GROMACS .gro file of C-alpha atoms in nm:
model
  293
    1MET     CA    1  -8.038   1.676   6.655
    2ARG     CA    2  -7.636   1.687   6.603
    3VAL     CA    3  -7.543   1.374   6.721
    4PHE     CA    4  -7.161   1.263   6.867
    5VAL     CA    5  -7.078   0.898   6.740
    6THR     CA    6  -6.830   0.692   6.901
    7GLY     CA    7  -6.765   0.367   6.675
    8GLY     CA    8  -6.977   0.583   6.352
    9THR     CA    9  -6.704   0.361   6.101
   10GLY     CA   10  -6.792   0.055   6.216
   11LEU     CA   11  -7.039  -0.227   6.057
   12ILE     CA   12  -7.345  -0.081   6.324
   13GLY     CA   13  -7.184   0.271   6.355
   14SER     CA   14  -7.188   0.315   5.994
   15ALA     CA   15  -7.545   0.234   5.961
   16VAL     CA   16  -7.641   0.403   6.241
   17VAL     CA   17  -7.459   0.751   6.097
   18ALA     CA   18  -7.667   0.661   5.759
   19GLU     CA   19  -7.993   0.623   5.946
   20LEU     CA   20  -7.949   0.945   6.154
   21LEU     CA   21  -7.851   1.172   5.879
   22GLY     CA   22  -8.164   1.012   5.659
   23ASN     CA   23  -8.370   1.138   5.910
   24GLY     CA   24  -8.282   1.476   5.984
   25HIS     CA   25  -7.986   1.496   6.229
   26THR     CA   26  -7.638   1.543   6.192
   27VAL     CA   27  -7.343   1.373   6.264
   28LEU     CA   28  -7.020   1.442   6.432
   29ALA     CA   29  -6.844   1.097   6.410
   30LEU     CA   30  -6.540   1.001   6.653
   31ALA     CA   31  -6.181   0.856   6.356
   32ARG     CA   32  -5.940   0.741   6.466
   33SER     CA   33  -5.719   0.717   6.221
   34ASP     CA   34  -5.719   0.878   5.849
   35ALA     CA   35  -5.922   0.590   5.703
   36SER     CA   36  -6.199   0.650   5.920
   37ALA     CA   37  -6.194   0.998   5.901
   38LEU     CA   38  -6.240   0.973   5.542
   39ALA     CA   39  -6.478   0.698   5.619
   40ALA     CA   40  -6.699   0.939   5.794
   41GLU     CA   41  -6.671   1.257   5.582
   42ALA     CA   42  -6.753   0.987   5.311
   43ALA     CA   43  -7.090   0.934   5.408
   44GLY     CA   44  -7.173   1.278   5.546
   45ALA     CA   45  -7.073   1.305   5.926
   46GLU     CA   46  -6.798   1.556   6.086
   47PRO     CA   47  -6.508   1.384   6.126
   48LEU     CA   48  -6.377   1.451   6.536
   49ARG     CA   49  -5.986   1.307   6.512
   50GLY     CA   50  -5.914   1.059   6.819
   51ALA     CA   51  -5.948   0.724   7.032
   52LEU     CA   52  -6.183   0.599   7.248
   53ALA     CA   53  -5.929   0.618   7.542
   54ASP     CA   54  -5.888   1.017   7.433
   55LEU     CA   55  -6.121   1.142   7.696
   56ASP     CA   56  -6.033   1.497   7.687
   57ILE     CA   57  -6.176   1.463   7.288
   58LEU     CA   58  -6.478   1.271   7.379
   59ARG     CA   59  -6.538   1.609   7.595
   60ALA     CA   60  -6.529   1.816   7.388
   61GLY     CA   61  -6.767   1.645   7.127
   62VAL     CA   62  -6.993   1.577   7.405
   63ALA     CA   63  -7.012   2.009   7.435
   64ARG     CA   64  -7.048   1.980   7.048
   65THR     CA   65  -7.358   1.818   7.028
   66ASP     CA   66  -7.654   1.783   7.122
   67GLY     CA   67  -7.669   1.412   7.182
   68VAL     CA   68  -7.430   1.066   7.242
   69ILE     CA   69  -7.501   0.728   7.041
   70HIS     CA   70  -7.165   0.548   7.242
   71LEU     CA   71  -7.098   0.203   6.936
   72ALA     CA   72  -6.714   0.163   6.975
   73PHE     CA   73  -6.512  -0.116   7.131
   74ALA     CA   74  -6.181  -0.259   7.049
   75ASN     CA   75  -6.282  -0.600   7.007
   76ASP     CA   76  -6.005  -0.766   7.062
   77PHE     CA   77  -6.089  -1.125   7.187
   78SER     CA   78  -5.739  -1.205   7.139
   79SER     CA   79  -5.676  -1.350   7.477
   80PRO     CA   80  -5.845  -1.313   7.839
   81ASP     CA   81  -5.629  -0.989   7.918
   82ALA     CA   82  -5.679  -0.784   7.601
   83LEU     CA   83  -6.005  -0.826   7.620
   84ALA     CA   84  -6.025  -0.683   7.940
   85ARG     CA   85  -5.853  -0.395   7.843
   86ALA     CA   86  -6.074  -0.310   7.622
   87VAL     CA   87  -6.316  -0.328   7.878
   88ALA     CA   88  -6.164  -0.140   8.070
   89GLU     CA   89  -6.117   0.136   7.840
   90GLU     CA   90  -6.476   0.089   7.710
   91SER     CA   91  -6.601   0.187   8.080
   92ALA     CA   92  -6.395   0.460   8.102
   93ALA     CA   93  -6.510   0.659   7.811
   94ILE     CA   94  -6.915   0.576   7.907
   95ALA     CA   95  -6.808   0.728   8.229
   96THR     CA   96  -6.697   1.011   8.113
   97LEU     CA   97  -6.941   1.057   7.833
   98GLY     CA   98  -7.209   1.038   8.080
   99GLU     CA   99  -7.057   1.248   8.339
  100GLU     CA  100  -7.015   1.542   8.095
  101LEU     CA  101  -7.422   1.513   8.020
  102VAL     CA  102  -7.508   1.529   8.371
  103GLY     CA  103  -7.749   1.809   8.435
  104SER     CA  104  -7.820   1.879   8.090
  105ASP     CA  105  -8.134   1.639   8.005
  106ARG     CA  106  -7.925   1.576   7.638
  107PRO     CA  107  -7.964   1.163   7.557
  108PHE     CA  108  -7.693   0.906   7.616
  109VAL     CA  109  -7.791   0.561   7.392
  110THR     CA  110  -7.511   0.306   7.515
  111ALA     CA  111  -7.442  -0.003   7.320
  112SER     CA  112  -7.546  -0.324   7.525
  113GLY     CA  113  -7.586  -0.686   7.508
  114THR     CA  114  -7.934  -0.862   7.592
  115PRO     CA  115  -7.906  -1.068   7.884
  116HIS     CA  116  -7.889  -1.440   7.878
  117LEU     CA  117  -8.165  -1.616   8.174
  118PRO     CA  118  -8.185  -2.034   8.215
  119GLY     CA  119  -8.508  -2.154   8.045
  120ARG     CA  120  -8.606  -1.842   7.887
  121ALA     CA  121  -8.578  -1.619   7.663
  122SER     CA  122  -8.445  -1.250   7.848
  123THR     CA  123  -8.678  -0.954   7.809
  124GLU     CA  124  -8.581  -0.582   7.852
  125ALA     CA  125  -8.672  -0.612   8.211
  126ASP     CA  126  -8.439  -0.843   8.291
  127PRO     CA  127  -8.131  -0.678   8.401
  128ALA     CA  128  -7.802  -0.638   8.220
  129MET     CA  129  -7.499  -0.974   8.278
  130THR     CA  130  -7.299  -0.802   8.457
  131ASP     CA  131  -7.077  -1.114   8.578
  132GLY     CA  132  -6.850  -1.313   8.253
  133PRO     CA  133  -6.598  -1.228   8.079
  134VAL     CA  134  -6.765  -0.893   7.963
  135GLY     CA  135  -6.954  -0.841   8.298
  136GLY     CA  136  -6.763  -0.546   8.321
  137ARG     CA  137  -6.945  -0.372   7.996
  138GLY     CA  138  -7.295  -0.417   8.204
  139ARG     CA  139  -7.162  -0.294   8.432
  140ALA     CA  140  -7.069   0.052   8.300
  141VAL     CA  141  -7.391   0.043   8.103
  142THR     CA  142  -7.588  -0.001   8.408
  143ALA     CA  143  -7.366   0.269   8.566
  144ALA     CA  144  -7.459   0.532   8.249
  145LEU     CA  145  -7.901   0.401   8.317
  146GLY     CA  146  -7.850   0.537   8.650
  147LEU     CA  147  -7.742   0.882   8.525
  148ALA     CA  148  -8.103   0.971   8.492
  149SER     CA  149  -8.109   1.047   8.838
  150ARG     CA  150  -7.864   1.304   8.723
  151GLY     CA  151  -8.046   1.453   8.444
  152VAL     CA  152  -7.887   1.273   8.169
  153ARG     CA  153  -8.204   1.057   7.862
  154SER     CA  154  -8.026   0.759   7.948
  155ALA     CA  155  -8.100   0.492   7.731
  156ALA     CA  156  -7.938   0.137   7.666
  157VAL     CA  157  -7.958  -0.070   7.294
  158ARG     CA  158  -7.904  -0.403   7.403
  159LEU     CA  159  -7.765  -0.607   7.082
  160PRO     CA  160  -7.776  -0.949   7.061
  161ARG     CA  161  -7.524  -1.209   6.984
  162THR     CA  162  -7.503  -1.127   6.631
  163VAL     CA  163  -7.570  -0.814   6.391
  164HIS     CA  164  -7.502  -0.907   6.061
  165ASN     CA  165  -7.515  -0.746   5.738
  166GLN     CA  166  -7.418  -0.931   5.381
  167GLY     CA  167  -7.314  -1.254   5.618
  168THR     CA  168  -7.064  -1.050   5.782
  169GLY     CA  169  -7.073  -0.948   6.153
  170GLY     CA  170  -7.128  -1.071   6.526
  171PHE     CA  171  -7.037  -1.424   6.654
  172ALA     CA  172  -7.158  -1.569   6.358
  173GLY     CA  173  -6.891  -1.355   6.131
  174LEU     CA  174  -6.645  -1.457   6.391
  175LEU     CA  175  -6.760  -1.870   6.339
  176THR     CA  176  -6.715  -1.818   5.971
  177ASP     CA  177  -6.392  -1.662   5.994
  178ILE     CA  178  -6.326  -1.993   6.178
  179ALA     CA  179  -6.416  -2.195   5.953
  180ARG     CA  180  -6.221  -2.029   5.683
  181ARG     CA  181  -5.902  -2.082   5.925
  182THR     CA  182  -6.000  -2.426   6.022
  183GLY     CA  183  -6.193  -2.523   5.772
  184ILE     CA  184  -6.414  -2.704   6.022
  185SER     CA  185  -6.741  -2.525   6.067
  186GLY     CA  186  -6.778  -2.593   6.430
  187TYR     CA  187  -7.021  -2.552   6.712
  188PRO     CA  188  -6.949  -2.582   7.068
  189GLY     CA  189  -7.174  -2.891   7.253
  190ASP     CA  190  -7.434  -3.006   7.039
  191GLY     CA  191  -7.501  -2.717   6.913
  192ALA     CA  192  -7.873  -2.701   7.034
  193GLN     CA  193  -7.825  -2.381   7.225
  194ARG     CA  194  -7.989  -2.042   7.072
  195TRP     CA  195  -7.828  -1.756   6.997
  196PRO     CA  196  -8.082  -1.423   6.950
  197ALA     CA  197  -8.014  -1.185   6.600
  198VAL     CA  198  -8.060  -0.856   6.419
  199HIS     CA  199  -7.977  -0.683   6.065
  200ALA     CA  200  -7.731  -0.396   6.134
  201LEU     CA  201  -7.942  -0.185   5.952
  202ASP     CA  202  -8.279  -0.304   6.224
  203ALA     CA  203  -8.017  -0.201   6.538
  204ALA     CA  204  -7.930   0.137   6.346
  205VAL     CA  205  -8.386   0.203   6.324
  206LEU     CA  206  -8.368   0.188   6.732
  207PHE     CA  207  -8.101   0.368   6.770
  208ARG     CA  208  -8.209   0.601   6.656
  209LEU     CA  209  -8.594   0.567   6.862
  210ALA     CA  210  -8.391   0.564   7.158
  211LEU     CA  211  -8.227   0.885   7.045
  212GLU     CA  212  -8.525   1.088   6.971
  213ARG     CA  213  -8.731   0.893   7.262
  214ALA     CA  214  -8.667   0.659   7.426
  215PRO     CA  215  -8.715   0.787   7.883
  216ALA     CA  216  -8.425   0.859   8.103
  217GLY     CA  217  -8.323   0.491   8.261
  218SER     CA  218  -8.471   0.234   7.989
  219SER     CA  219  -8.315  -0.046   7.805
  220TRP     CA  220  -8.464  -0.234   7.386
  221HIS     CA  221  -8.346  -0.547   7.269
  222ALA     CA  222  -8.266  -0.453   6.908
  223VAL     CA  223  -8.407  -0.872   6.843
  224ALA     CA  224  -8.494  -1.017   6.544
  225ASP     CA  225  -8.469  -1.341   6.519
  226GLU     CA  226  -8.538  -1.453   6.908
  227GLY     CA  227  -8.261  -1.746   6.874
  228ASP     CA  228  -8.079  -1.959   6.650
  229LYS     CA  229  -8.053  -2.224   6.714
  230VAL     CA  230  -7.610  -2.258   6.660
  231ARG     CA  231  -7.575  -2.613   6.459
  232ASP     CA  232  -7.825  -2.453   6.250
  233ILE     CA  233  -7.575  -2.116   6.190
  234ALA     CA  234  -7.266  -2.360   6.201
  235ALA     CA  235  -7.455  -2.547   5.904
  236VAL     CA  236  -7.518  -2.262   5.651
  237ILE     CA  237  -7.168  -2.138   5.723
  238GLY     CA  238  -7.037  -2.447   5.639
  239ARG     CA  239  -7.242  -2.533   5.314
  240ARG     CA  240  -7.171  -2.191   5.195
  241LEU     CA  241  -6.817  -2.244   5.291
  242ASP     CA  242  -6.733  -2.650   5.137
  243VAL     CA  243  -6.633  -2.699   5.495
  244PRO     CA  244  -6.788  -2.976   5.660
  245VAL     CA  245  -6.966  -2.855   6.014
  246GLU     CA  246  -6.921  -3.112   6.332
  247SER     CA  247  -6.918  -2.972   6.689
  248VAL     CA  248  -6.457  -2.826   6.895
  249SER     CA  249  -6.460  -2.811   7.237
  250SER     CA  250  -6.575  -2.431   7.336
  251GLU     CA  251  -6.167  -2.399   7.390
  252THR     CA  252  -6.182  -2.342   7.028
  253TYR     CA  253  -6.307  -1.956   7.045
  254GLY     CA  254  -6.026  -1.877   7.376
  255PRO     CA  255  -6.262  -1.608   7.623
  256LEU     CA  256  -6.553  -1.614   7.479
  257GLY     CA  257  -6.551  -2.028   7.517
  258PRO     CA  258  -6.796  -1.964   7.799
  259ILE     CA  259  -7.095  -1.735   7.606
  260PHE     CA  260  -7.065  -1.926   7.311
  261ALA     CA  261  -7.213  -2.208   7.506
  262THR     CA  262  -7.487  -2.024   7.639
  263ASP     CA  263  -7.860  -2.099   7.535
  264GLN     CA  264  -7.948  -1.699   7.518
  265PRO     CA  265  -8.255  -1.637   7.371
  266SER     CA  266  -8.393  -1.305   7.342
  267SER     CA  267  -8.721  -1.150   7.379
  268SER     CA  268  -8.784  -0.713   7.212
  269THR     CA  269  -9.177  -0.773   7.206
  270HIS     CA  270  -9.224  -0.479   7.459
  271THR     CA  271  -8.939  -0.281   7.204
  272ARG     CA  272  -9.182  -0.351   6.980
  273GLU     CA  273  -9.473  -0.240   7.106
  274ALA     CA  274  -9.325   0.081   7.314
  275LEU     CA  275  -9.141   0.227   7.018
  276GLY     CA  276  -9.330   0.114   6.734
  277TRP     CA  277  -8.964  -0.053   6.639
  278GLU     CA  278  -9.000  -0.314   6.322
  279PRO     CA  279  -8.768  -0.517   6.201
  280LYS     CA  280  -8.762  -0.522   5.814
  281HIS     CA  281  -8.397  -0.647   5.677
  282PRO     CA  282  -8.288  -1.047   5.635
  283SER     CA  283  -8.298  -1.266   5.929
  284LEU     CA  284  -7.971  -1.448   5.993
  285LEU     CA  285  -7.989  -1.718   5.819
  286GLU     CA  286  -8.144  -1.592   5.503
  287ASP     CA  287  -7.787  -1.320   5.539
  288LEU     CA  288  -7.549  -1.586   5.564
  289GLU     CA  289  -7.632  -1.729   5.211
  290ASN     CA  290  -7.410  -1.395   5.123
  291ILE     CA  291  -7.110  -1.565   5.293
  292GLN     CA  292  -6.883  -1.590   4.962
  293PRO     CA  293  -6.648  -1.947   4.932
   0.00000   0.00000   0.00000
């Protein structure tokens, strides 16, 4: 299958591209810069120059391929307005990609986030989060799943708070960055809230499986670790960086503060049983041992 991938040179995307190429697919990768285009070529993909906001380029990518995996996101969490702009940009891109696929029965796999439910681990049957700072992402993906009734084999791979590789990535990576900058490995509240996690190489396998096998309108959980306590994550970071570990205000994390403070374990039982997905790479706490002082 020839697959159009957005975000194909990021931490998750580069793993997805390698997984696709290693399993007989070819890749057309959206590349917003010369550096990204060179990285895509080096990985074995064909670059398509353009940014996520270039909707005509997205349409051209769909026209040249047999399916789409969407991973690109601006990842600008510097302010509520910046995050809102990133969500709006992505929402327009998802809508454009989906409309171009209508009536084709081609696969459209989008990245989403695992939801959180009070008192229990979320499952694939739970609805996407459609409120809060990134609720717009959930609404956009929900609309994409609705295209199942219009001839699109749409599926959502829900990613946990941390997708990691070699000690970097995700919310844990943000905690590490803040610890380097402030000299404190912090956690919000008492740190008992749990975050799910997955290694990027394991997540990549699930994106491929969803592309190849997922029924239209389905959601899947790329969860290897159901939920690590944030204070345990902070403790490893503090030890690796040789800085103190302590509770800090949720305001430390800007617009992500409310999400950082939420207990949000998640299960992938259905995903493992239905798609035969089985994570094989190091857990988050193991992988954080790769952090360099």
